[in-house]
CSV table of C-alpha atoms in Angstrom, one decimal:
chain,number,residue,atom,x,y,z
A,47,UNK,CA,16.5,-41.5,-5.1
A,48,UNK,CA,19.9,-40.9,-6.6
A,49,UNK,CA,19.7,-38.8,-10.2
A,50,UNK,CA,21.1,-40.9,-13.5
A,51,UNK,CA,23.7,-38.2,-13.3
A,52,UNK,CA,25.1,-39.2,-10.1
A,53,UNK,CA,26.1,-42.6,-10.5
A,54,UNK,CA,28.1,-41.3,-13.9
A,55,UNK,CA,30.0,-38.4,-11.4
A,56,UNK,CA,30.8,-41.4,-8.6
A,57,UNK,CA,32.3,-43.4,-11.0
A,58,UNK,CA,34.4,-40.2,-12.5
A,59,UNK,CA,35.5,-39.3,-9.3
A,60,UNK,CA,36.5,-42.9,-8.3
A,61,UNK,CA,38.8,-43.2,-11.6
A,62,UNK,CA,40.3,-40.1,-10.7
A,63,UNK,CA,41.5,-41.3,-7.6
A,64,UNK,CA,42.3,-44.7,-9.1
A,65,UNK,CA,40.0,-46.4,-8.0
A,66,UNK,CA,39.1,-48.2,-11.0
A,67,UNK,CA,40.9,-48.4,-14.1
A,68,UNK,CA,39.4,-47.4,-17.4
A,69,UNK,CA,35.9,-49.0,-17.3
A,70,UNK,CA,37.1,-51.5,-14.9
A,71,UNK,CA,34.4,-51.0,-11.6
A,72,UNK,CA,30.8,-50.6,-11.5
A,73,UNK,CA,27.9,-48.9,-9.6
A,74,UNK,CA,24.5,-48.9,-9.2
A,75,UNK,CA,21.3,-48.0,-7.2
A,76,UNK,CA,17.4,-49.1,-5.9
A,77,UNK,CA,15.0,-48.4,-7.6
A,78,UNK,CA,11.2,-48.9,-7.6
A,79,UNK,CA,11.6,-52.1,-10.3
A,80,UNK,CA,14.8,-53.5,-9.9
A,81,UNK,CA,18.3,-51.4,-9.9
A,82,UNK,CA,19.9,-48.9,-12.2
A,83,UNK,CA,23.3,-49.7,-13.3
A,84,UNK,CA,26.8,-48.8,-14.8
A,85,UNK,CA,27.1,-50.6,-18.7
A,86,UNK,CA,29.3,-52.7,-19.3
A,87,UNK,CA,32.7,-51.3,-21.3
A,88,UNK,CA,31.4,-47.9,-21.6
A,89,UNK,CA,34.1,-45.1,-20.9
A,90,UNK,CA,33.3,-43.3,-17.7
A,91,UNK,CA,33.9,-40.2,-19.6
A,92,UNK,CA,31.9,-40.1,-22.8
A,93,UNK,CA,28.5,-41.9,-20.4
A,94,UNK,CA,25.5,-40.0,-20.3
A,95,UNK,CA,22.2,-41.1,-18.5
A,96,UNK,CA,20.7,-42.9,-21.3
A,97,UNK,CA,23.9,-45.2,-21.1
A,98,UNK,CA,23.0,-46.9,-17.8
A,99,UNK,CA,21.0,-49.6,-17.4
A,100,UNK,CA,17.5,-50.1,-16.0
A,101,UNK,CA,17.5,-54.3,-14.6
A,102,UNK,CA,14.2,-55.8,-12.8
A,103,UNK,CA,14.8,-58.0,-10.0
A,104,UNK,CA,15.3,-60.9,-12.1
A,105,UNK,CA,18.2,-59.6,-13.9
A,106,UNK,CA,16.0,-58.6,-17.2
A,107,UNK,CA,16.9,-55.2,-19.1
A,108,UNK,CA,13.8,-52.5,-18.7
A,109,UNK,CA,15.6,-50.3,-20.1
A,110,UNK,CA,18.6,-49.2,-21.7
A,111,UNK,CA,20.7,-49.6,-25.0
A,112,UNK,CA,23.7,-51.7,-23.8
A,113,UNK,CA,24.7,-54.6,-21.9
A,114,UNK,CA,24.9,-54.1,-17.6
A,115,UNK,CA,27.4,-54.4,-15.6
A,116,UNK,CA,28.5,-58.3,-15.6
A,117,UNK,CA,29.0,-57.9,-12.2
A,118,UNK,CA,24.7,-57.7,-12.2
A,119,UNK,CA,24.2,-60.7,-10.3
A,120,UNK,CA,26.3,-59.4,-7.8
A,121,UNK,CA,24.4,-55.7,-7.2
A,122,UNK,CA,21.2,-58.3,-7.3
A,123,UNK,CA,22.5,-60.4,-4.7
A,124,UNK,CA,23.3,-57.7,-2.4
A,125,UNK,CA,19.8,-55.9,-2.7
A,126,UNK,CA,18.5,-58.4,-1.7
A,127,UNK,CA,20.2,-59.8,1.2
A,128,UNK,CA,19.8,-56.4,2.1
A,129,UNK,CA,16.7,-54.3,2.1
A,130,UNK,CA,18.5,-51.2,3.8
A,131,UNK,CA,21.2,-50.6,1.1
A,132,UNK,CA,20.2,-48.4,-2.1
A,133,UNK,CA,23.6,-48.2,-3.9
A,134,UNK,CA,26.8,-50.2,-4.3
A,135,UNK,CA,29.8,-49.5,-5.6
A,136,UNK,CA,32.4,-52.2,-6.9
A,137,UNK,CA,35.6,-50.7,-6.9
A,138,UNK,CA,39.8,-51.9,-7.3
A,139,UNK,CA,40.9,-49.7,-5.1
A,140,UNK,CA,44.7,-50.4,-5.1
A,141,UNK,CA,46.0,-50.9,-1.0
A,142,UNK,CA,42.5,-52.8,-0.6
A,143,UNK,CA,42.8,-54.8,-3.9
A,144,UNK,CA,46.5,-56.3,-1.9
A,145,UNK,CA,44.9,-56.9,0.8
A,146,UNK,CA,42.3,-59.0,-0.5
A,147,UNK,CA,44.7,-61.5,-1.1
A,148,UNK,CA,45.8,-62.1,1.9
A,149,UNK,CA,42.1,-63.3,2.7
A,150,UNK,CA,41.9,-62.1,6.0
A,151,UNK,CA,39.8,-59.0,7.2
A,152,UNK,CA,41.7,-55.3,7.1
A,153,UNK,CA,43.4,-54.0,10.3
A,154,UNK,CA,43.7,-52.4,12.1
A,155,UNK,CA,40.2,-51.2,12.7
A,156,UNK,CA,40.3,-47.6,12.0
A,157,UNK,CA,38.8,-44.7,13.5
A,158,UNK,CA,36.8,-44.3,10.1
A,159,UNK,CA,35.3,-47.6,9.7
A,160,UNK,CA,33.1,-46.9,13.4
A,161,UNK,CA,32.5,-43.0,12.5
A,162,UNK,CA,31.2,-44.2,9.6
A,163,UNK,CA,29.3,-47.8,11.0
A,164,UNK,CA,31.2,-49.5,8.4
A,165,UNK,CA,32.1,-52.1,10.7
A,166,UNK,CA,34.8,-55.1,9.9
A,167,UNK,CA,35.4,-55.4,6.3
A,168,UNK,CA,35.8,-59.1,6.2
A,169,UNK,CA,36.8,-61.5,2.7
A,170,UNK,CA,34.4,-63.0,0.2
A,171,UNK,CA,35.7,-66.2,-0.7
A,172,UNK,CA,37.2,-66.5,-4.2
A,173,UNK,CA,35.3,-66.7,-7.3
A,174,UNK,CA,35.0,-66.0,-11.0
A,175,UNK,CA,34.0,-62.4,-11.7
A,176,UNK,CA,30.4,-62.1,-13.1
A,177,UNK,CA,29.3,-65.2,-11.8
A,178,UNK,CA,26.7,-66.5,-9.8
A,179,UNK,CA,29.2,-67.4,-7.0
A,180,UNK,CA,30.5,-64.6,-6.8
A,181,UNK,CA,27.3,-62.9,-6.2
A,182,UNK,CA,26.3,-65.8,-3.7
A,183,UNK,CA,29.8,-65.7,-1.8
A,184,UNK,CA,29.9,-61.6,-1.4
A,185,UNK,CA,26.4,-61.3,-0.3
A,186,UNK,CA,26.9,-63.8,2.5
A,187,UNK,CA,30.2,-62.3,3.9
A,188,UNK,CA,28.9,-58.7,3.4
A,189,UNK,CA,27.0,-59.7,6.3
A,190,UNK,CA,26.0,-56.5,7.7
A,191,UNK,CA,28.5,-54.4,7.4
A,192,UNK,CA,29.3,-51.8,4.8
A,193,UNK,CA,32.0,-53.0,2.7
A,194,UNK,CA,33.5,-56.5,1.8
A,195,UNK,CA,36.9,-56.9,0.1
A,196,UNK,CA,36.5,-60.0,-2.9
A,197,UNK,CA,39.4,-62.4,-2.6
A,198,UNK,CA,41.9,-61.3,-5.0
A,199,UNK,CA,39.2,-58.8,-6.8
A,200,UNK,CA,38.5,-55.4,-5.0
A,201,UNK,CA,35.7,-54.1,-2.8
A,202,UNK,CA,32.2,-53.7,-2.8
A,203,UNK,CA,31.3,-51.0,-0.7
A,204,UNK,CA,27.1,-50.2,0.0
A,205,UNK,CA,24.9,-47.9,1.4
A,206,UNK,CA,21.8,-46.0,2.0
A,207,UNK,CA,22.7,-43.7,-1.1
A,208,UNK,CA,25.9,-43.1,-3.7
A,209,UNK,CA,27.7,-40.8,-1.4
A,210,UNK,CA,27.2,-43.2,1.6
A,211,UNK,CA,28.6,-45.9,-0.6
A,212,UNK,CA,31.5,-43.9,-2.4
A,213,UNK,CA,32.3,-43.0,1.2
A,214,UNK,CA,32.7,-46.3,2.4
A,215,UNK,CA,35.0,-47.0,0.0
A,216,UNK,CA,37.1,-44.7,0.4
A,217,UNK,CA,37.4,-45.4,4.0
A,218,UNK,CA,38.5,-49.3,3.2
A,219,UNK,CA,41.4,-48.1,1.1
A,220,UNK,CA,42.1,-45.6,4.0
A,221,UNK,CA,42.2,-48.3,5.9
A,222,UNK,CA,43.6,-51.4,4.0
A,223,UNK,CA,46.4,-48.1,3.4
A,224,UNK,CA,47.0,-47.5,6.9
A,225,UNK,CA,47.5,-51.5,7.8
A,226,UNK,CA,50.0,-51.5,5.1
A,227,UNK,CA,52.0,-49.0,6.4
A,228,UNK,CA,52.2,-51.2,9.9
A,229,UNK,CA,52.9,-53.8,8.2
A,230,UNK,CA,56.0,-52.4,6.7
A,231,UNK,CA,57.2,-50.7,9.8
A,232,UNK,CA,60.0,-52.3,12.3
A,233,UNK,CA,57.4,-52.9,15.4
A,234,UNK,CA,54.1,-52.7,13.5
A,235,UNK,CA,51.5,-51.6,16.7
A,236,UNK,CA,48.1,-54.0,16.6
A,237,UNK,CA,45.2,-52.4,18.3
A,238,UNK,CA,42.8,-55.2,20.1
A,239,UNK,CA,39.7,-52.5,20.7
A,240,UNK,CA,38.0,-49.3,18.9
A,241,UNK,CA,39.8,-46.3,18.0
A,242,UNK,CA,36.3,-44.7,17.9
A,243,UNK,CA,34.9,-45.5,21.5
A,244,UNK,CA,38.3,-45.5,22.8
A,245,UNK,CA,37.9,-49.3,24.3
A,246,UNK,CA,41.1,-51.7,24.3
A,247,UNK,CA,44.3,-50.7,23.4
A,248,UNK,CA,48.0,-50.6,21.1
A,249,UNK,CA,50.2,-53.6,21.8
A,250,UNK,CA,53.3,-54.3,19.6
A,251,UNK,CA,53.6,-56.9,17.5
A,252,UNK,CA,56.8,-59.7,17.3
């Protein structure tokens, strides 16, 4: 199980590479009762473990002085779609942010997202943050995979523990980055296969 300490250092490191903006972003993990998570409109900076928030399955504070995450129904949602993921991370990650507007999934597929077994980083349909539909819409299209990208919102990017997760989303922006950069290029390439395995292969795009 993660330490109290680690989900404070993901989210530091995560603003530092902007990632989020001031308290803007959350994170959380499993645990035996429900999930521990990031408060709401707490600098990153002045949290310490008795700031975050112990939640039971049901969305009811165990423990902890201030208000979670109002992205809560969201963590909730994907836990339990998902029995094999034990952290999330909610980030606005700026490339990946743009492209979630487009509402189509990131490409080209990367060599990252199959070293890693993210797999294709589809769209969650649009919804108001901190609401149940939201939770309902990005648990659904996480399928799964190991990130999603909210419509006009940022990603959520899961996995089996903080640094799985954190890793995850670093490879989306890598990623949503990299498509970016075809996009604005004369002849953009598309690759049809995996950069990983090697299978398909570069055709240019009219």
């Amino acid at each position: 199980m993660n330490r109290p300490e680690e989900i404070i250092e993901a989210m530091r490191g995560l603003r530092a590479r902007g990632f989020v903006v001031g308290t803007v972003g959350n994170a959380s993990v499993r645990i035996a009762d429900g999930l521990r998570i990031t408060p709401s409109r707490r600098d990153y900076d002045a949290m310490g473990p008795e700031d975050l928030v112990d939640v039971d399955g049901r969305g009811r504070v165990l423990h902890g002085g201030h208000r979670p995450s109002r992205e809560l129904w969201l963590h909730l949602a994907v836990y339990g779609a998902r029995p094999d993921v034990c952290a999330i991370v909610h980030t606005h990650s700026p490339y990946a942010t743009a492209w979630s507007f487009l509402g189509e999934p990131i490409s080209p597929q990367t060599e990252e997202m199959s070293y890693y077994g993210i797999g294709r980083v589809g769209v969650a349909p649009a919804a108001p943050a901190g609401s149940p539909e939201l939770a309902a819409a990005v648990a659904g299209s996480l399928g799964t995979a190991g990130a999603v990208l909210l419509h006009g919102h940022g990603v959520v990017a899961v996995g089996a523990d903080l640094a799985t997760a954190v890793t995850a989303a670093e490879a989306v922006e890598h990623q949503a980055h990299v498509g970016w950069l075809l996009r604005g290029a004369p002849a953009p390439l598309a690759w049809d296969g995996d950069v990983h395995t090697g299978e398909g292969g570069l055709t240019w795009r009219d």
